CSV table of C-alpha atoms and ligand atoms in Angstrom, one decimal:
chain,number,residue,atom,x,y,z
A,1,MET,CA,143.7,-134.1,-70.1
A,2,GLU,CA,143.3,-136.4,-73.0
A,3,LYS,CA,140.0,-137.9,-73.5
A,4,VAL,CA,138.6,-140.6,-75.5
A,5,ASN,CA,136.6,-139.6,-78.8
A,6,ILE,CA,133.1,-140.9,-78.6
A,7,ALA,CA,130.7,-141.6,-81.5
A,8,VAL,CA,126.9,-142.2,-80.8
A,9,LEU,CA,125.0,-144.1,-83.7
A,10,VAL,CA,121.3,-143.6,-83.5
A,11,SER,CA,118.0,-144.1,-85.7
A,12,GLY,CA,115.3,-142.2,-83.6
A,13,GLY,CA,114.2,-139.9,-80.6
A,14,GLY,CA,117.9,-139.9,-79.1
A,15,THR,CA,117.0,-139.8,-75.4
A,16,ASN,CA,119.7,-142.0,-74.8
A,17,LEU,CA,122.1,-139.7,-76.7
A,18,GLN,CA,120.6,-136.8,-74.8
A,19,ALA,CA,121.2,-138.6,-71.5
A,20,ILE,CA,125.2,-139.1,-72.6
A,21,ILE,CA,125.3,-135.3,-73.7
A,22,ASP,CA,123.8,-134.4,-70.1
A,23,ALA,CA,126.2,-136.7,-68.4
A,24,GLU,CA,129.1,-135.3,-70.1
A,25,LYS,CA,128.0,-131.8,-68.9
A,26,SER,CA,127.5,-132.8,-65.6
A,27,GLY,CA,130.7,-134.5,-65.2
A,28,ILE,CA,129.5,-138.2,-64.9
A,29,ILE,CA,131.4,-138.7,-68.2
A,30,LYS,CA,134.8,-137.3,-67.8
A,31,SER,CA,137.0,-139.6,-69.4
A,32,GLY,CA,135.4,-139.2,-73.1
A,33,SER,CA,133.7,-136.7,-75.1
A,34,VAL,CA,130.8,-137.0,-77.9
A,35,LYS,CA,132.5,-135.9,-81.2
A,36,LEU,CA,130.2,-137.3,-83.6
A,37,VAL,CA,126.4,-138.5,-84.0
A,38,ILE,CA,125.6,-140.8,-87.1
A,39,SER,CA,122.2,-141.5,-88.0
A,40,ASN,CA,120.7,-144.0,-90.4
A,41,ASN,CA,117.4,-142.0,-90.6
A,42,SER,CA,117.4,-138.4,-91.8
A,43,LYS,CA,114.3,-137.7,-89.6
A,44,ALA,CA,115.6,-138.7,-86.2
A,45,TYR,CA,115.1,-136.2,-83.6
A,46,ALA,CA,118.4,-137.1,-82.2
A,47,LEU,CA,120.0,-135.2,-85.2
A,48,GLU,CA,118.3,-132.0,-83.7
A,49,ARG,CA,119.7,-133.1,-80.2
A,50,ALA,CA,123.3,-133.2,-81.7
A,51,LYS,CA,122.7,-129.7,-83.4
A,52,GLN,CA,121.5,-127.9,-80.3
A,53,ASN,CA,124.6,-129.4,-78.7
A,54,ASP,CA,127.0,-128.3,-81.3
A,55,ILE,CA,127.9,-131.9,-81.9
A,56,GLU,CA,129.2,-132.9,-85.5
A,57,SER,CA,126.5,-135.3,-86.9
A,58,LYS,CA,126.2,-137.3,-90.3
A,59,VAL,CA,123.3,-139.0,-91.8
A,60,VAL,CA,124.2,-142.2,-93.8
A,61,LEU,CA,121.1,-143.9,-95.5
A,62,ARG,CA,121.4,-147.5,-96.4
A,63,ARG,CA,119.1,-146.8,-99.8
A,64,GLU,CA,122.1,-144.7,-100.9
A,65,TYR,CA,124.5,-147.6,-101.1
A,66,GLY,CA,124.5,-150.5,-103.4
A,67,SER,CA,125.3,-153.1,-100.6
A,68,ASP,CA,125.3,-153.6,-96.7
A,69,ALA,CA,129.2,-153.4,-97.2
A,70,GLU,CA,129.1,-149.9,-98.9
A,71,PHE,CA,126.9,-148.4,-96.4
A,72,GLU,CA,128.9,-149.6,-93.5
A,73,ASN,CA,132.1,-148.4,-95.2
A,74,ALA,CA,130.5,-144.8,-95.4
A,75,ILE,CA,130.1,-145.1,-91.6
A,76,LEU,CA,133.8,-146.4,-91.1
A,77,GLN,CA,134.9,-143.4,-92.9
A,78,ALA,CA,133.2,-140.8,-90.8
A,79,LEU,CA,134.4,-142.7,-87.7
A,80,GLU,CA,138.0,-142.7,-88.9
A,81,ALA,CA,137.9,-139.3,-89.9
A,82,ALA,CA,136.7,-138.2,-86.5
A,83,GLY,CA,139.3,-140.2,-84.7
A,84,ILE,CA,136.5,-142.2,-82.8
A,85,ASP,CA,137.7,-144.5,-80.1
A,86,LEU,CA,134.6,-145.6,-78.8
A,87,ILE,CA,131.1,-146.3,-80.4
A,88,VAL,CA,127.8,-146.1,-78.4
A,89,LEU,CA,124.9,-147.6,-80.1
A,90,ALA,CA,122.0,-145.8,-78.8
A,91,GLY,CA,118.8,-146.7,-80.5
A,92,PHE,CA,120.6,-147.7,-83.6
A,93,MET,CA,118.4,-150.0,-85.6
A,94,SER,CA,120.8,-151.7,-88.0
A,95,ILE,CA,122.6,-154.8,-87.3
A,96,LEU,CA,126.5,-154.4,-87.8
A,97,SER,CA,128.5,-156.9,-89.8
A,98,PRO,CA,131.2,-159.2,-88.2
A,99,ASP,CA,133.7,-157.4,-90.4
A,100,PHE,CA,132.6,-153.8,-88.8
A,101,ILE,CA,132.5,-155.2,-85.3
A,102,GLY,CA,136.1,-156.8,-85.9
A,103,ARG,CA,137.4,-153.5,-86.8
A,104,TYR,CA,136.2,-152.0,-83.3
A,105,ARG,CA,136.5,-155.2,-81.0
A,106,ASP,CA,135.6,-154.2,-77.7
A,107,ARG,CA,135.0,-150.7,-78.6
A,108,ILE,CA,131.5,-150.8,-79.4
A,109,ILE,CA,128.9,-150.8,-76.8
A,110,ASN,CA,125.0,-150.9,-76.9
A,111,VAL,CA,121.9,-150.2,-74.7
A,112,HIS,CA,119.0,-152.7,-74.9
A,113,PRO,CA,115.6,-152.3,-73.2
A,114,SER,CA,115.2,-155.6,-71.3
A,115,LEU,CA,117.4,-157.7,-68.9
A,116,ILE,CA,119.4,-159.7,-71.3
A,117,PRO,CA,119.2,-163.0,-72.0
A,118,SER,CA,115.3,-162.0,-71.9
A,119,PHE,CA,113.4,-160.3,-74.8
A,120,CYS,CA,116.7,-159.8,-76.9
A,121,GLY,CA,118.4,-160.9,-80.2
A,122,LYS,CA,116.9,-160.6,-84.0
A,123,GLY,CA,113.5,-158.8,-84.0
A,124,PHE,CA,113.7,-157.7,-80.4
A,125,TYR,CA,114.0,-153.8,-80.8
A,126,GLY,CA,112.4,-150.6,-79.6
A,127,LEU,CA,108.7,-151.1,-78.5
A,128,LYS,CA,108.5,-154.7,-79.4
A,129,VAL,CA,110.8,-155.7,-76.6
A,130,HIS,CA,108.2,-154.4,-74.1
A,131,GLU,CA,105.2,-155.8,-75.8
A,132,ALA,CA,107.0,-159.0,-75.4
A,133,ALA,CA,107.9,-158.7,-71.9
A,134,LEU,CA,104.3,-157.6,-71.1
A,135,HIS,CA,102.6,-160.3,-73.1
A,136,TYR,CA,104.8,-162.8,-71.2
A,137,GLY,CA,103.8,-161.3,-68.0
A,138,VAL,CA,107.0,-160.7,-66.4
A,139,LYS,CA,106.9,-158.5,-63.1
A,140,VAL,CA,110.3,-157.3,-63.4
A,141,THR,CA,112.1,-155.9,-66.6
A,142,GLY,CA,114.9,-153.3,-67.2
A,143,ALA,CA,117.9,-152.6,-69.2
A,144,THR,CA,121.3,-153.8,-70.3
A,145,VAL,CA,124.4,-152.4,-71.5
A,146,HIS,CA,126.6,-154.7,-73.3
A,147,PHE,CA,129.5,-155.1,-75.7
A,148,VAL,CA,128.5,-155.8,-79.2
A,149,ASN,CA,130.0,-159.0,-80.6
A,150,GLU,CA,128.7,-161.1,-83.9
A,151,VAL,CA,125.7,-162.3,-81.9
A,152,PRO,CA,122.8,-159.8,-81.7
A,153,ASP,CA,122.6,-158.7,-78.1
A,154,GLY,CA,125.2,-161.5,-77.2
A,155,GLY,CA,128.2,-159.5,-76.1
A,156,ARG,CA,129.6,-159.3,-72.6
A,157,ILE,CA,127.3,-157.6,-70.3
A,158,ILE,CA,128.7,-154.2,-68.7
A,159,LEU,CA,125.9,-153.2,-66.6
A,160,GLN,CA,122.2,-153.9,-65.8
A,161,LYS,CA,119.4,-152.3,-64.0
A,162,ALA,CA,116.1,-153.9,-63.1
A,163,VAL,CA,112.6,-151.9,-63.3
A,164,GLU,CA,109.3,-153.1,-61.9
A,165,VAL,CA,106.4,-153.9,-64.3
A,166,GLU,CA,103.2,-152.2,-62.8
A,167,GLU,CA,99.5,-153.1,-63.3
A,168,GLY,CA,98.0,-151.5,-66.4
A,169,ASP,CA,101.3,-150.8,-68.2
A,170,THR,CA,101.1,-150.4,-72.0
A,171,PRO,CA,104.3,-151.1,-74.0
A,172,GLU,CA,104.5,-147.2,-74.4
A,173,ILE,CA,104.4,-146.4,-70.6
A,174,LEU,CA,106.8,-149.6,-69.7
A,175,GLN,CA,109.2,-148.2,-72.3
A,176,LYS,CA,109.2,-144.6,-70.9
A,177,ARG,CA,110.0,-146.1,-67.2
A,178,VAL,CA,112.7,-148.3,-68.4
A,179,MET,CA,114.4,-145.4,-70.2
A,180,ALA,CA,113.9,-143.0,-67.3
A,181,GLN,CA,114.8,-145.5,-64.5
A,182,ALA,CA,117.4,-147.7,-66.4
A,183,GLU,CA,118.6,-146.8,-69.8
A,184,HIS,CA,119.4,-143.0,-69.1
A,185,ILE,CA,121.2,-143.8,-65.8
A,186,ILE,CA,123.3,-147.2,-66.9
A,187,LEU,CA,124.1,-146.1,-70.5
A,188,PRO,CA,126.3,-142.8,-69.5
A,189,GLN,CA,127.6,-144.9,-66.2
A,190,ALA,CA,128.9,-147.6,-68.8
A,191,THR,CA,130.3,-145.0,-71.3
A,192,GLU,CA,132.3,-143.6,-68.6
A,193,MET,CA,133.5,-147.0,-67.4
A,194,ILE,CA,134.5,-148.1,-70.9
A,195,ALA,CA,136.3,-144.7,-71.8
A,196,ARG,CA,138.0,-144.9,-68.5
A,197,ASN,CA,139.4,-148.4,-69.4
A,198,ILE,CA,140.3,-147.3,-72.9
A,199,LEU,CA,142.3,-144.3,-71.5
A,200,PHE,CA,143.9,-146.3,-69.1
A,201,SER,CA,144.9,-149.3,-71.5
A,202,GLY,CA,146.0,-146.8,-74.3
A,203,ARG,CA,144.5,-146.7,-77.7
B,301,GAR,C1,115.9,-147.7,-76.5
B,301,GAR,O1,114.8,-148.0,-75.8
B,301,GAR,C2,116.9,-148.5,-77.0
B,301,GAR,O2,117.2,-149.2,-75.5
B,301,GAR,C3,116.1,-149.3,-77.8
B,301,GAR,O3,115.6,-148.3,-78.7
B,301,GAR,C4,115.4,-147.2,-78.0
B,301,GAR,C5,115.8,-145.7,-78.5
B,301,GAR,O4,115.3,-144.8,-77.8
B,301,GAR,N1,117.3,-149.9,-78.7
B,301,GAR,C6,116.8,-151.4,-78.9
B,301,GAR,O5,116.0,-151.7,-78.9
B,301,GAR,C7,118.2,-151.9,-79.6
B,301,GAR,N2,117.9,-153.3,-79.8
B,301,GAR,P1,116.0,-143.5,-78.1
B,301,GAR,O6,116.4,-143.1,-79.5
B,301,GAR,O7,115.2,-142.2,-77.5
B,301,GAR,O8,117.5,-143.3,-77.3
């Protein structure tokens, strides 16, 4: 059966990439296959995960290019060379330009570690999101998978899952719980949903 070619863009540890790889192995993701991992950080442990699973990877460093546009062009070239249909941002810590997003309209999804519209947008990434949630004192947080449009964290929501905040939580403890109880579950589910839609709607 034909499958959608998936690229996962990463910057760090890659636990969400791992969740996608595991979901493909277990059959939760069956309409697509991860063909390429792109990292904007050469030290990202996500690269090791790609290697361990025989997935092609590419490091694209912003500092090696003269402009944001050239940096994005290098990413676009790698995506095109691999025939990518669906891009999953899994802890990718760089905001993509409207031009880039326009080329993959409704074909880019992102996981964010809060219940959007809380604690999202420019400046809210990684641990900062959980620090803000604890500072505000919310009792429930969670994760969201959404389409990427020109507004940071502003695209149509695909899936959300709530997670309880517990007494004594630190940002690190809360981050781990949100990953385990929400992100690592809904990101593979949303990836399958969108890959399946692409298969049925044609490329
Ligand atoms: C995840 O919690 C992801 O939701 C978050 O970064 C972490 C990456 O972890 N992304 C954002 O904050 C994007 N705004 P991982 O590398 O282990 O998947």
